[in-house]
Coordinates of C-alpha atoms in Angstrom, one line a residue:
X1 CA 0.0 0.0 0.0
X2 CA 3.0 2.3 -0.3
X3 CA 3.8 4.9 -2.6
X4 CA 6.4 4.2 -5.4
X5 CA 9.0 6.5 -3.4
X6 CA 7.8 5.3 0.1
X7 CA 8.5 2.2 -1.2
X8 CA 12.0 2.4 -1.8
X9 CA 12.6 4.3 1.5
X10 CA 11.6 1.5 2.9
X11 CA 13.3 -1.2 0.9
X12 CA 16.5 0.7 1.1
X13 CA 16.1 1.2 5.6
X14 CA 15.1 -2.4 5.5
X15 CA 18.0 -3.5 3.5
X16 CA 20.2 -2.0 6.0
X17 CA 18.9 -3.1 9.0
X18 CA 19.0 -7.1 7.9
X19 CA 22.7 -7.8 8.4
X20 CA 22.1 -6.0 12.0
X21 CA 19.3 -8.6 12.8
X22 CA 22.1 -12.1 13.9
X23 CA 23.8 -9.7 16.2
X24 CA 20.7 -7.7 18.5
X25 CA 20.2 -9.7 21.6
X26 CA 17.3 -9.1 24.2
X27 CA 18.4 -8.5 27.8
X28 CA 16.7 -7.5 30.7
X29 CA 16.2 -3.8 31.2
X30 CA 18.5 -1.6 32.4
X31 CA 17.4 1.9 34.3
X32 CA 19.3 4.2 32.7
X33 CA 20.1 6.1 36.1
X34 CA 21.2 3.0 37.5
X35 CA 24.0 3.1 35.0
X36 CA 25.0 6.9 34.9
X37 CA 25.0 6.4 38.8
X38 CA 27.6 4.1 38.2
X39 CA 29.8 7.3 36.0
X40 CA 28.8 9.9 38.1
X41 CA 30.5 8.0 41.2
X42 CA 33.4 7.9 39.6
X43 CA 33.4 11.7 39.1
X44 CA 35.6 13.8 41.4
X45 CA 36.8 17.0 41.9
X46 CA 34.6 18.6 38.7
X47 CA 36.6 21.4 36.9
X48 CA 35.4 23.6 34.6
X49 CA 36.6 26.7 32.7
X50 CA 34.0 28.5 30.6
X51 CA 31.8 31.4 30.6
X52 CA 27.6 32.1 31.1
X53 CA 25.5 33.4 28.6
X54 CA 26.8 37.2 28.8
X55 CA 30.3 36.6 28.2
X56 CA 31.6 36.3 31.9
X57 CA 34.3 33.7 33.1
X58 CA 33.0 31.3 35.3
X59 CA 35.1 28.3 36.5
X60 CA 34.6 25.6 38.9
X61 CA 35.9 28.1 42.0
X62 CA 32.3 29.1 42.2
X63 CA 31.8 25.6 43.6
X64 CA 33.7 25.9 47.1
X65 CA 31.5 28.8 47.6
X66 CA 28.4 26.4 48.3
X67 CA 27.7 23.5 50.3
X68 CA 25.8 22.0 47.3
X69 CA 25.5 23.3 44.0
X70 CA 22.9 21.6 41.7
X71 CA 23.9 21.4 38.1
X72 CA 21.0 21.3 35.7
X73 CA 22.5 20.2 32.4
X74 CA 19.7 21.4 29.5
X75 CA 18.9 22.7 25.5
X76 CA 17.1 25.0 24.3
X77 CA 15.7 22.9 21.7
X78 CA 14.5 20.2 24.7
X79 CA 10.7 20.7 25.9
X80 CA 11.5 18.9 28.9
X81 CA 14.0 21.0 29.9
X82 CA 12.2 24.4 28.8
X83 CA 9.0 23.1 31.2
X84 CA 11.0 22.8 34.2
X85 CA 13.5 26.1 34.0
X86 CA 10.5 27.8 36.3
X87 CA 10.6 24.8 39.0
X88 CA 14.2 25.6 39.1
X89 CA 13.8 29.3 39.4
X90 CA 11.7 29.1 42.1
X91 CA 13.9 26.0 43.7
X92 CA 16.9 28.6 43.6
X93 CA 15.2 31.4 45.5
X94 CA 14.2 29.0 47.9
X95 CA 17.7 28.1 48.4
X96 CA 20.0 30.6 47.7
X97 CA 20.4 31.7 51.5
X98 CA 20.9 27.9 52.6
X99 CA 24.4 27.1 51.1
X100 CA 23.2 26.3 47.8
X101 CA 23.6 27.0 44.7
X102 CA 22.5 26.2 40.7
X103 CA 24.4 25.8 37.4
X104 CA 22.9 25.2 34.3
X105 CA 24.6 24.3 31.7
X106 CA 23.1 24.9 28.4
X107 CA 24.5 22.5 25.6
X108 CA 23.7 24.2 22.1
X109 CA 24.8 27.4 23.6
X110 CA 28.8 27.2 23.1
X111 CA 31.7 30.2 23.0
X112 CA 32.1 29.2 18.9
X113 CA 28.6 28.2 18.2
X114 CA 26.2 31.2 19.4
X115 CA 23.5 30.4 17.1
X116 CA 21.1 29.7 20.4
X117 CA 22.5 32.4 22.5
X118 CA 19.1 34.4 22.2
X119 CA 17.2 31.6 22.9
X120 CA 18.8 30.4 25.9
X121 CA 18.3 34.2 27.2
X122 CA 14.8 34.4 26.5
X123 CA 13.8 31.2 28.1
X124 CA 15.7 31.8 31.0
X125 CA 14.5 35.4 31.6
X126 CA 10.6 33.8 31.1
X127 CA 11.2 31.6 33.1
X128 CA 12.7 34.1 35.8
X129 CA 15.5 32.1 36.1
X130 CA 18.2 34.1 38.4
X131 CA 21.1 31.5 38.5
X132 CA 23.8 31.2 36.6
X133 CA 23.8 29.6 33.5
X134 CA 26.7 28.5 31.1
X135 CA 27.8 27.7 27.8
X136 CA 28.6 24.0 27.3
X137 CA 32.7 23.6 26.2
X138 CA 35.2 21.0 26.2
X139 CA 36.2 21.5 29.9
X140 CA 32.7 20.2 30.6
X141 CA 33.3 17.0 28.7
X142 CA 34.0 14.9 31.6
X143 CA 30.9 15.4 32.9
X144 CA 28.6 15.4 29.7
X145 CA 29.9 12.4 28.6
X146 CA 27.7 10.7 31.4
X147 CA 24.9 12.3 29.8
X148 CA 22.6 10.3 28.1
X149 CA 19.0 12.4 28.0
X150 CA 18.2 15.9 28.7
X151 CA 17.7 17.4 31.1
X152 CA 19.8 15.8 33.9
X153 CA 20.1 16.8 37.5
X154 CA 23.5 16.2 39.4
X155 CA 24.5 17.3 43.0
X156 CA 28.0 18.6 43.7
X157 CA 29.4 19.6 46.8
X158 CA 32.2 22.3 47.3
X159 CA 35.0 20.2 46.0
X160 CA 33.6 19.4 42.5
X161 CA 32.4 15.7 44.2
X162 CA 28.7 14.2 42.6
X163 CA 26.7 13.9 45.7
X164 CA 25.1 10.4 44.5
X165 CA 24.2 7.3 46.4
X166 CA 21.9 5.8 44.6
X167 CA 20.4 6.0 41.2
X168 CA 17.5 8.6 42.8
X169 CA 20.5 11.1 43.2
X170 CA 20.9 11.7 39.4
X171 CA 17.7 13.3 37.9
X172 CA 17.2 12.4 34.2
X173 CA 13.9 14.0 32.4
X174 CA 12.1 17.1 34.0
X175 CA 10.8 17.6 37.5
X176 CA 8.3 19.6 39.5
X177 CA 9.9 22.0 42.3
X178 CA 8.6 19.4 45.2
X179 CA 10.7 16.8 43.2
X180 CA 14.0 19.1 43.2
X181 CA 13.3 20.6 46.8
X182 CA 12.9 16.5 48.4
X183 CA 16.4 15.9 46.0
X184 CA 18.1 19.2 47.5
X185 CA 17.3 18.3 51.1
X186 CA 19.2 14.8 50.5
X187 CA 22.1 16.3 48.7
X188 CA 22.4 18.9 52.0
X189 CA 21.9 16.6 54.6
X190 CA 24.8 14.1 52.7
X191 CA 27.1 17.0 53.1
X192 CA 26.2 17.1 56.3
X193 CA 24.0 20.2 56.4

């Protein structure tokens, strides 16, 4: 019941999936948290070098400032992440007096690809936003590389250290602010706070 032209699409995607067929295998499911939990853990001492969205240098110092910093990693091109920028607004006033502190990090927004910049400015003043916020760049490697879906949540405490115990402690897809307040309780009170 295809078209002539669907027809070959298809022919031609089926053609290239058949010598793939001997080698998929079924296993049993794996939570994806489970598994960046195991990554993250392995994380220490995050260092970073880059700058937010109007130009200024911000490196991983601004960590030792905070008991726990939470590290929103996002794109502007991500509905998931666009409908929880509020929550974390809000989660950041609510916080910002208690030894906390929030980084996003916005990947399509780099120093030599800009192309988002206005984007990534306009949602985050929409979404009255008041943290800082900065441009993905290689020095943040390390830590995307554990990234698998957007948006993800990590704890850090002053020393660049994930704050993660178990596979609750890295947030992957959006959240409501009672979500991220419950997680920023547990990451203060593993610091000790």
């Amino acid at each position: 019941g295809l078209s002539e032209k669907s027809a070959k699409i298809y022919e031609e995607m089926i053609s290239q999936v058949r010598p793939m067929i001997p080698t998929i295998q079924c296993t049993d499911p794996i939570s994806i948290e489970a598994e960046m939990i195991k990554g993250v853990k392995g994380l220490k001492g995050l260092t970073f070098d880059t700058i937010d969205l109007e130009g200024n240098k911000i490196t991983s110092d601004i960590l030792a400032k905070y008991d726990v910093t939470m590290i929103n990693i996002w794109a502007t091109w991500c509905p998931p992440c666009r409908a929880e920028l509020p929550e974390i607004g809000k989660l950041y006033e609510a916080f910002k007096d208690k030894g906390c502190n929030i980084i996003g990090i916005t990947t399509d927004v780099k120093p030599d690809a800009q192309d988002n910049l206005p984007t990534a400015k306009e949602l985050i003043s929409k979404a009255d936003c008041k943290y800082t916020v900065v441009q993905y760049n290689d020095t943040l490697k390390p830590l995307l590389k554990l990234v698998v879906y957007l948006p993800t949540t990590i704890f850090v405490d002053k020393k660049g250290n994930i704050i993660a115990s178990s596979s609750g402690d890295v947030m992957i897809g959006d959240r409501d602010l009672a979500k991220f307040t419950e997680a920023m309780e547990k990451a203060l009170k593993a610091v000790g706070k």
